[in-house]
Tab-separated table of C-alpha atoms and ligand atoms in Angstrom:
chain	number	residue	atom	x	y	z
A	78	MET	CA	92.772	18.382	54.616
A	79	GLY	CA	94.162	14.980	53.491
A	80	LEU	CA	95.349	14.830	49.899
A	81	GLY	CA	94.393	18.321	48.770
A	82	ARG	CA	91.314	19.165	46.690
A	83	GLN	CA	90.330	18.728	43.088
A	84	ARG	CA	89.358	22.165	41.773
A	85	ASP	CA	87.319	21.634	38.646
A	86	GLY	CA	84.910	24.571	39.276
A	87	LEU	CA	81.819	22.422	39.209
A	88	ALA	CA	80.698	23.118	42.775
A	89	PRO	CA	82.420	26.398	43.815
A	90	THR	CA	79.622	26.840	46.334
A	91	PRO	CA	77.453	24.068	47.833
A	92	PRO	CA	75.129	22.534	45.202
A	93	MET	CA	71.465	23.493	45.523
A	94	GLY	CA	68.559	21.630	44.072
A	95	TRP	CA	65.802	19.083	44.770
A	96	ASN	CA	65.979	15.334	45.192
A	97	SER	CA	62.987	12.996	45.103
A	98	TRP	CA	63.912	10.620	47.931
A	99	ASN	CA	62.872	12.176	51.216
A	100	ARG	CA	59.316	12.930	50.231
A	101	PHE	CA	58.607	10.305	47.493
A	102	GLN	CA	61.046	7.341	47.956
A	103	THR	CA	60.401	5.052	44.985
A	104	ALA	CA	57.032	6.450	44.055
A	105	ILE	CA	58.456	8.601	41.224
A	106	ASP	CA	57.726	8.945	37.576
A	107	GLU	CA	58.586	11.320	34.740
A	108	ARG	CA	55.428	13.448	35.318
A	109	LEU	CA	56.503	14.124	38.954
A	110	VAL	CA	59.880	15.229	37.734
A	111	ARG	CA	58.546	17.490	35.012
A	112	GLU	CA	56.023	19.065	37.350
A	113	THR	CA	58.608	19.504	40.025
A	114	ALA	CA	60.966	21.252	37.625
A	115	GLU	CA	58.184	23.566	36.459
A	116	ALA	CA	57.232	24.283	40.154
A	117	MET	CA	60.793	25.134	40.933
A	118	VAL	CA	60.662	27.923	38.361
A	119	GLU	CA	57.179	29.191	39.300
A	120	SER	CA	57.615	29.123	43.052
A	121	GLY	CA	60.889	31.099	42.951
A	122	MET	CA	63.117	28.244	43.995
A	123	LYS	CA	65.135	28.575	40.803
A	124	ASP	CA	65.481	32.297	41.367
A	125	ALA	CA	66.649	31.586	44.908
A	126	GLY	CA	69.491	29.433	43.535
A	127	TYR	CA	68.133	25.886	43.323
A	128	ARG	CA	69.500	24.282	40.169
A	129	TYR	CA	69.682	20.500	40.236
A	130	VAL	CA	66.601	18.334	39.784
A	131	VAL	CA	67.693	14.892	40.990
A	132	ILE	CA	65.931	11.572	40.748
A	133	ASP	CA	66.969	9.146	43.456
A	134	ASP	CA	66.567	5.332	43.604
A	135	GLY	CA	63.548	3.918	41.872
A	136	TRP	CA	64.021	5.277	38.316
A	137	GLU	CA	65.724	2.056	36.996
A	138	ALA	CA	64.275	-0.849	35.107
A	139	LYS	CA	64.535	-4.230	36.918
A	140	ALA	CA	67.487	-5.408	34.776
A	141	ARG	CA	70.096	-4.007	32.428
A	142	ASN	CA	69.239	-4.096	28.682
A	143	ALA	CA	70.676	-6.578	26.185
A	144	GLU	CA	73.724	-4.379	25.566
A	145	GLY	CA	74.381	-4.362	29.330
A	146	ASP	CA	73.357	-0.699	29.847
A	147	LEU	CA	71.126	0.696	32.530
A	148	GLU	CA	67.653	1.442	31.389
A	149	SER	CA	64.849	3.515	32.980
A	150	ASP	CA	61.611	1.831	34.097
A	151	PRO	CA	59.542	1.477	30.951
A	152	ASP	CA	56.212	2.311	32.629
A	153	ARG	CA	57.174	5.239	34.877
A	154	PHE	CA	59.914	6.819	32.735
A	155	GLY	CA	58.720	5.657	29.348
A	156	SER	CA	59.934	8.722	27.468
A	157	GLY	CA	63.511	7.957	28.579
A	158	ILE	CA	65.950	9.829	30.704
A	159	ALA	CA	67.474	11.804	27.781
A	160	ASP	CA	64.055	13.330	27.022
A	161	LEU	CA	63.470	14.116	30.735
A	162	ALA	CA	66.927	15.726	31.132
A	163	GLY	CA	66.253	17.790	28.009
A	164	ARG	CA	62.975	19.095	29.530
A	165	VAL	CA	64.679	20.054	32.763
A	166	HIS	CA	67.421	21.795	30.785
A	167	ALA	CA	64.906	23.686	28.811
A	168	LEU	CA	63.763	25.308	31.992
A	169	GLY	CA	67.266	26.394	32.758
A	170	LEU	CA	67.766	23.793	35.375
A	171	ARG	CA	70.233	20.899	35.637
A	172	PHE	CA	69.473	17.168	35.866
A	173	GLY	CA	70.722	14.615	38.266
A	174	ILE	CA	70.432	10.892	38.710
A	175	TYR	CA	71.256	8.078	41.197
A	176	THR	CA	73.128	4.796	41.092
A	177	ASP	CA	74.983	2.640	43.681
A	178	ALA	CA	78.585	1.576	43.879
A	179	GLY	CA	77.747	-2.012	44.824
A	180	THR	CA	75.890	-4.971	43.328
A	181	ALA	CA	72.383	-3.638	43.814
A	182	THR	CA	70.843	-0.259	44.842
A	183	CYS	CA	69.400	0.080	48.305
A	184	GLN	CA	65.967	-0.660	46.740
A	185	GLY	CA	67.224	-3.730	44.894
A	186	PHE	CA	67.638	-2.268	41.378
A	187	PRO	CA	70.615	-2.873	39.135
A	188	ALA	CA	73.737	-1.030	40.406
A	189	SER	CA	77.143	-0.152	38.972
A	190	LEU	CA	79.939	-2.298	40.512
A	191	GLY	CA	82.245	-3.268	37.526
A	192	ASN	CA	80.266	-0.995	35.151
A	193	GLU	CA	81.416	2.336	36.405
A	194	ALA	CA	82.837	3.596	33.027
A	195	ARG	CA	79.895	2.218	31.032
A	196	ASP	CA	77.352	3.782	33.324
A	197	ALA	CA	79.238	7.136	33.432
A	198	ARG	CA	79.189	7.185	29.649
A	199	ARG	CA	75.462	6.351	29.644
A	200	PHE	CA	74.671	9.159	31.996
A	201	ALA	CA	76.884	11.590	29.977
A	202	SER	CA	74.971	10.575	26.762
A	203	TRP	CA	71.699	11.349	28.480
A	204	GLY	CA	72.799	14.739	29.448
A	205	VAL	CA	73.134	14.168	33.164
A	206	ASP	CA	74.799	16.845	35.224
A	207	TYR	CA	74.952	15.311	38.683
A	208	VAL	CA	75.186	11.665	39.893
A	209	LYS	CA	74.569	10.504	43.477
A	210	VAL	CA	76.452	7.206	43.988
A	211	ASP	CA	75.100	5.229	46.946
A	212	TRP	CA	76.755	2.494	49.010
A	213	CYS	CA	74.420	-0.423	49.592
A	214	HIS	CA	75.604	-3.948	48.801
A	215	THR	CA	79.262	-3.135	48.824
A	216	GLU	CA	80.377	-5.925	51.223
A	217	GLY	CA	84.162	-6.016	51.549
A	218	LEU	CA	84.753	-2.758	49.539
A	219	ARG	CA	86.030	0.542	50.823
A	220	GLY	CA	84.799	3.908	49.903
A	221	ARG	CA	88.332	5.350	49.472
A	222	THR	CA	89.140	2.857	46.787
A	223	GLN	CA	85.697	2.555	44.971
A	224	TYR	CA	84.803	6.217	44.521
A	225	PRO	CA	88.050	7.192	42.747
A	226	ILE	CA	86.925	4.725	40.015
A	227	TRP	CA	83.957	7.068	39.528
A	228	THR	CA	86.134	10.159	39.479
A	229	GLU	CA	88.033	8.591	36.564
A	230	ALA	CA	84.909	7.215	34.876
A	231	PHE	CA	83.423	10.720	34.873
A	232	ARG	CA	86.694	12.214	33.416
A	233	SER	CA	86.724	9.738	30.600
A	234	ALA	CA	82.966	10.102	29.960
A	235	GLY	CA	83.781	13.673	28.771
A	236	ARG	CA	80.865	15.493	30.358
A	237	PRO	CA	81.251	17.516	33.547
A	238	MET	CA	79.149	15.820	36.136
A	239	VAL	CA	78.952	16.543	39.884
A	240	LEU	CA	79.851	13.417	41.912
A	241	SER	CA	77.759	13.150	45.056
A	242	ILE	CA	79.366	10.480	47.396
A	243	CYS	CA	76.763	8.686	49.521
A	244	GLU	CA	78.663	6.215	51.805
A	245	TRP	CA	77.255	7.627	54.987
A	246	GLY	CA	80.594	8.639	56.567
A	247	ARG	CA	81.657	4.967	56.917
A	248	ASP	CA	85.258	5.365	55.595
A	249	ARG	CA	85.917	9.000	56.812
A	250	PRO	CA	85.056	10.461	53.392
A	251	TRP	CA	86.030	13.982	54.440
A	252	GLU	CA	89.625	12.668	54.227
A	253	TRP	CA	89.471	11.539	50.593
A	254	GLY	CA	86.295	13.194	49.345
A	255	PRO	CA	87.965	16.486	48.434
A	256	THR	CA	90.180	14.733	45.812
A	257	THR	CA	87.409	12.488	44.626
A	258	GLY	CA	83.941	14.063	44.439
A	259	HIS	CA	82.088	17.340	45.022
A	260	LEU	CA	80.102	16.342	48.177
A	261	TRP	CA	80.057	13.466	50.524
A	262	ARG	CA	77.541	12.302	53.092
A	263	THR	CA	78.847	12.456	56.596
A	264	CYS	CA	76.393	10.193	58.350
A	265	TRP	CA	73.305	8.016	58.040
A	266	ASP	CA	69.950	8.991	56.466
A	267	ILE	CA	68.042	11.978	57.904
A	268	GLN	CA	64.410	11.455	58.798
A	269	ASP	CA	61.654	14.048	59.130
A	270	SER	CA	61.795	14.300	62.873
A	271	TRP	CA	63.520	16.449	65.585
A	272	ALA	CA	65.287	13.362	67.080
A	273	SER	CA	66.719	12.499	63.726
A	274	LEU	CA	67.790	16.098	63.068
A	275	ILE	CA	69.593	16.246	66.464
A	276	GLY	CA	71.439	12.947	65.681
A	277	VAL	CA	72.583	14.284	62.363
A	278	ILE	CA	73.758	17.617	63.761
A	279	ASP	CA	75.690	15.852	66.536
A	280	HIS	CA	77.751	14.178	63.796
A	281	GLN	CA	78.804	17.398	62.077
A	282	ARG	CA	81.084	18.763	64.744
A	283	GLY	CA	84.678	19.076	63.946
A	284	LEU	CA	84.293	18.552	60.158
A	285	GLY	CA	84.406	22.277	59.260
A	286	ALA	CA	88.022	22.229	58.109
A	287	HIS	CA	87.366	19.644	55.393
A	288	GLY	CA	84.594	21.416	53.554
A	289	GLY	CA	85.352	24.060	50.794
A	290	PRO	CA	85.026	25.018	47.143
A	291	ASP	CA	84.376	21.915	44.963
A	292	GLY	CA	84.174	19.483	47.914
A	293	TRP	CA	81.546	19.814	50.616
A	294	ASN	CA	80.465	17.828	53.689
A	295	ASP	CA	76.851	16.680	53.114
A	296	PRO	CA	74.778	16.221	56.301
A	297	ASP	CA	71.957	14.902	53.939
A	298	MET	CA	69.045	16.409	52.091
A	299	LEU	CA	66.565	18.804	53.571
A	300	GLU	CA	63.354	17.659	55.269
A	301	VAL	CA	61.888	21.221	55.314
A	302	GLY	CA	58.189	21.002	54.338
A	303	ASN	CA	57.657	17.229	54.825
A	304	GLY	CA	55.376	17.745	57.909
A	305	GLY	CA	57.202	16.015	60.668
A	306	MET	CA	58.676	19.145	62.337
A	307	THR	CA	57.558	22.608	63.441
A	308	PRO	CA	58.272	25.737	61.496
A	309	ASP	CA	60.832	26.708	64.130
A	310	GLU	CA	62.468	23.238	63.887
A	311	TYR	CA	62.647	23.600	60.087
A	312	ARG	CA	64.151	27.094	60.419
A	313	ALA	CA	66.752	25.656	62.787
A	314	HIS	CA	67.430	22.775	60.294
A	315	PHE	CA	67.845	25.253	57.412
A	316	SER	CA	69.948	27.708	59.546
A	317	LEU	CA	72.372	24.977	60.464
A	318	TRP	CA	72.725	23.622	56.968
A	319	CYS	CA	73.546	27.200	55.805
A	320	VAL	CA	76.261	27.721	58.513
A	321	LEU	CA	77.652	24.254	57.687
A	322	ALA	CA	78.025	25.230	54.031
A	323	ALA	CA	75.944	22.127	53.368
A	324	PRO	CA	74.382	21.300	49.944
A	325	LEU	CA	70.782	22.519	49.955
A	326	MET	CA	68.890	19.766	48.294
A	327	ALA	CA	65.163	20.325	48.979
A	328	GLY	CA	63.326	17.076	49.707
A	329	ASN	CA	59.644	18.167	49.785
A	330	ASP	CA	56.794	18.381	47.290
A	331	VAL	CA	57.586	21.723	45.765
A	332	ARG	CA	54.413	21.511	43.662
A	333	ALA	CA	52.294	21.900	46.774
A	334	MET	CA	54.283	23.707	49.473
A	335	THR	CA	52.779	26.253	51.836
A	336	ASP	CA	53.917	29.880	51.770
A	337	GLU	CA	55.636	29.302	55.163
A	338	VAL	CA	57.690	26.432	53.742
A	339	ARG	CA	58.533	28.389	50.577
A	340	ALA	CA	59.699	31.290	52.756
A	341	ILE	CA	62.067	29.069	54.560
A	342	LEU	CA	63.542	27.339	51.461
A	343	THR	CA	63.943	30.623	49.495
A	344	ALA	CA	65.070	32.930	52.395
A	345	PRO	CA	67.731	35.121	50.651
A	346	GLU	CA	69.960	36.006	53.586
A	347	PRO	CA	70.423	32.460	55.031
A	348	ILE	CA	71.003	31.206	51.419
A	349	ALA	CA	73.576	33.940	50.893
A	350	VAL	CA	75.397	32.576	53.939
A	351	ASP	CA	75.289	28.997	52.550
A	352	GLN	CA	76.570	30.246	49.200
A	353	ASP	CA	79.250	32.579	50.553
A	354	PRO	CA	82.035	32.753	48.034
A	355	LEU	CA	84.822	32.266	50.601
A	356	GLY	CA	83.485	28.725	51.033
A	357	ARG	CA	84.523	28.339	54.634
A	358	GLN	CA	82.434	25.722	56.453
A	359	GLY	CA	81.296	26.698	59.947
A	360	ASP	CA	81.540	24.605	63.166
A	361	LEU	CA	80.404	24.422	66.726
A	362	VAL	CA	82.099	27.244	68.726
A	363	ARG	CA	80.280	27.232	72.114
A	364	ALA	CA	77.821	24.966	73.890
A	365	GLU	CA	76.075	26.202	77.086
A	366	ARG	CA	73.350	24.239	78.699
A	367	SER	CA	71.056	23.314	75.816
A	368	CYS	CA	72.117	26.208	73.594
A	369	GLU	CA	74.817	25.891	70.933
A	370	VAL	CA	76.594	28.518	68.957
A	371	TRP	CA	77.697	27.573	65.395
A	372	ALA	CA	79.698	30.027	63.393
A	373	ARG	CA	81.341	30.504	60.060
A	374	GLU	CA	83.689	33.050	58.574
A	375	LEU	CA	82.435	34.953	55.550
A	376	GLN	CA	84.041	36.744	52.599
A	377	GLY	CA	85.205	40.157	53.740
A	378	GLY	CA	85.844	39.081	57.348
A	379	GLY	CA	82.301	38.971	58.693
A	380	ARG	CA	80.762	36.026	60.491
A	381	ALA	CA	77.581	34.068	60.247
A	382	VAL	CA	76.316	32.787	63.622
A	383	VAL	CA	73.515	30.395	64.490
A	384	LEU	CA	72.239	30.393	68.086
A	385	PHE	CA	70.538	26.980	68.364
A	386	ASN	CA	68.223	25.976	71.223
A	387	ARG	CA	67.767	22.299	71.706
A	388	SER	CA	65.666	22.502	74.841
A	389	PRO	CA	61.919	22.347	75.232
A	390	ARG	CA	61.770	25.948	76.537
A	391	SER	CA	62.769	29.211	75.002
A	392	GLU	CA	66.243	30.229	76.163
A	393	GLU	CA	68.551	33.213	76.195
A	394	ALA	CA	71.670	32.415	74.134
A	395	VAL	CA	74.854	34.371	73.719
A	396	VAL	CA	77.668	34.646	71.289
A	397	ARG	CA	80.879	36.105	72.525
A	398	TRP	CA	83.292	37.858	70.165
A	399	THR	CA	86.027	35.662	71.491
A	400	ASP	CA	84.117	32.681	70.165
A	401	LEU	CA	84.669	34.239	66.731
A	402	GLY	CA	88.347	35.042	67.037
A	403	TRP	CA	87.579	38.692	67.687
A	404	GLY	CA	88.672	40.885	70.546
A	405	PRO	CA	86.028	41.874	73.184
A	406	GLN	CA	86.418	45.545	72.391
A	407	ASP	CA	85.869	45.082	68.618
A	408	ARG	CA	82.724	46.691	67.387
A	409	ALA	CA	80.382	44.600	65.249
A	410	ARG	CA	77.140	45.372	63.498
A	411	VAL	CA	74.585	42.673	64.031
A	412	ARG	CA	71.792	41.705	61.594
A	413	ASP	CA	69.070	39.078	62.271
A	414	LEU	CA	68.733	37.124	58.990
A	415	TRP	CA	65.319	35.526	59.474
A	416	GLU	CA	63.736	38.794	60.754
A	417	ARG	CA	65.689	40.802	58.108
A	418	ALA	CA	66.388	43.387	60.816
A	419	ASP	CA	69.519	45.326	61.868
A	420	ARG	CA	70.032	45.052	65.574
A	421	GLY	CA	72.670	47.705	66.122
A	422	THR	CA	76.370	47.777	66.902
A	423	PHE	CA	77.701	45.812	69.853
A	424	THR	CA	81.009	45.041	71.581
A	425	GLU	CA	82.001	41.855	73.500
A	426	ALA	CA	78.860	39.802	72.906
A	427	TYR	CA	75.284	39.627	71.574
A	428	SER	CA	72.430	37.680	73.166
A	429	ALA	CA	68.953	36.850	71.980
A	430	THR	CA	65.989	34.811	73.079
A	431	VAL	CA	65.706	31.616	70.989
A	432	PRO	CA	62.430	29.784	70.679
A	433	THR	CA	62.280	26.143	71.825
A	434	HIS	CA	63.757	23.830	69.147
A	435	GLY	CA	64.624	26.945	67.123
A	436	ALA	CA	67.449	29.104	65.922
A	437	VAL	CA	68.326	32.722	65.591
A	438	MET	CA	70.535	33.351	62.629
A	439	LEU	CA	72.868	36.425	62.484
A	440	ARG	CA	75.346	38.121	60.343
A	441	LEU	CA	78.127	40.074	62.091
A	442	ALA	CA	80.320	42.659	60.415
A	443	ARG	CA	83.056	44.851	61.826
A	444	PRO	CA	82.700	48.337	60.466
A	445	ASP	CA	85.628	49.340	58.217
B	729	GLA	C1	70.271	5.282	50.926
B	729	GLA	C2	70.648	6.763	50.833
B	729	GLA	C3	69.400	7.590	50.721
B	729	GLA	C4	68.550	7.131	49.525
B	729	GLA	C5	68.256	5.684	49.590
B	729	GLA	C6	67.633	5.185	48.307
B	729	GLA	O1	69.549	4.971	52.177
B	729	GLA	O2	71.416	7.112	51.895
B	729	GLA	O3	69.822	8.959	50.653
B	729	GLA	O4	69.307	7.434	48.362
B	729	GLA	O5	69.372	4.915	49.814
B	729	GLA	O6	67.382	3.793	48.287
C-alpha cells in the first residue's frame, strides 16, 4: 500500500455524483448545472446516494483576472461560481470544479501550475467541495511530486475539499494517491463504446489492494445513458464499477434520461455493494474463455461477485467458492442483485447464463 493512507473522513466510501464532461464536454453553462442539480433531486439520483455536482473543463474565462485569480467565463457562468455552488448546496448537494496541474487545461484554459495555493483558496472561498485536478501540459513534471502540493494547498485553504487526481495512471498513482488525494484515475479517458470499456477494464486488474476508505482507484466516470452501448453493456459497466469500489460519477444528461437508464444508475443493491462500509476493492479472481469473475469482500464476510461475459454470445459462467477464499463445502445464500431475487443456498459453486456483453451481479452470504 505504499506510504499508508490519509484518513480525513472525506471519502469513507467512493464518491458519487455527476460530472459534465462525458456528455457535454465544454458546452456547459450555469443553467445546465442548475437544471442538472434539480434533476438529480427529482429523478431520485440524490436519494440513491449521488452527492457531487462537478463542472469539468470549460467553465473558465480565457485568462486570469487582474489580481491573478481564476475567473469563470463571463457569458456562460455570469452569476459566478459562488452563486452556483450556493444553489447546489441549497438542494442538499455538494459542488465540484476542475482545474489542471500544468500550464493550461486540456482544452487550453488557464491552469494552476505555480498557483496551487491561490487557486485552492479561491475554490474554498466559492464553497467548492471537490476539485478534479487534470494533467495536461505538465511536460517534465511528475504526479508524485506535483499532487502533494495540492494536498498541502487544500489543507491551508481551510475548507475540506475532495482531491480528485486525474493523471491517467502515468506515475502509478495507486502508490502515492492514498497519502495525497481521495481518488486517482488509473488509465486514459473512457469513451462511450464497448471497445473503450473493455480497454479500461483490462487496466483495473491487480489494483484492488490499493483502494480503500478515503483513497479510491478511479477507472473514470460513467458512460451509462450516453447512447453508445446497449442496456446490457451499461449494466456490465455499472456492475464492474461497483465491484471495483469505483467512484460513481454519472456522465449523462440526467435531465432527460430514460427510465431504463435511471433504473441502472439508481439500482439500490449494486450501489450498496459500491458503497459497502468495509471499503475493500474487488479484483479479477477467475477468467475462463470469454467469461470473467470479479469479486469483492463485503462487511460481515459476504462477497459481491460479477460474472462478466465479453463474448458476442450468451455464456454459462461459474464462480467457485475457492475463487472467494471459501471451502467447497461451505454453504452460501445467493442473491441476484439486478433481478432482486434470491436464488437459494449452494455449496461449491454457482453458475448462471450471462447475456452477451453483459453481467450477472450476485451477493453471497454464508448463513450464521
Ligand atoms: C482530460 C481528462 C478528462 C476531462 C478532459 C477535459 O482528458 O482525463 O476526464 O477532464 O481532460 O478537458
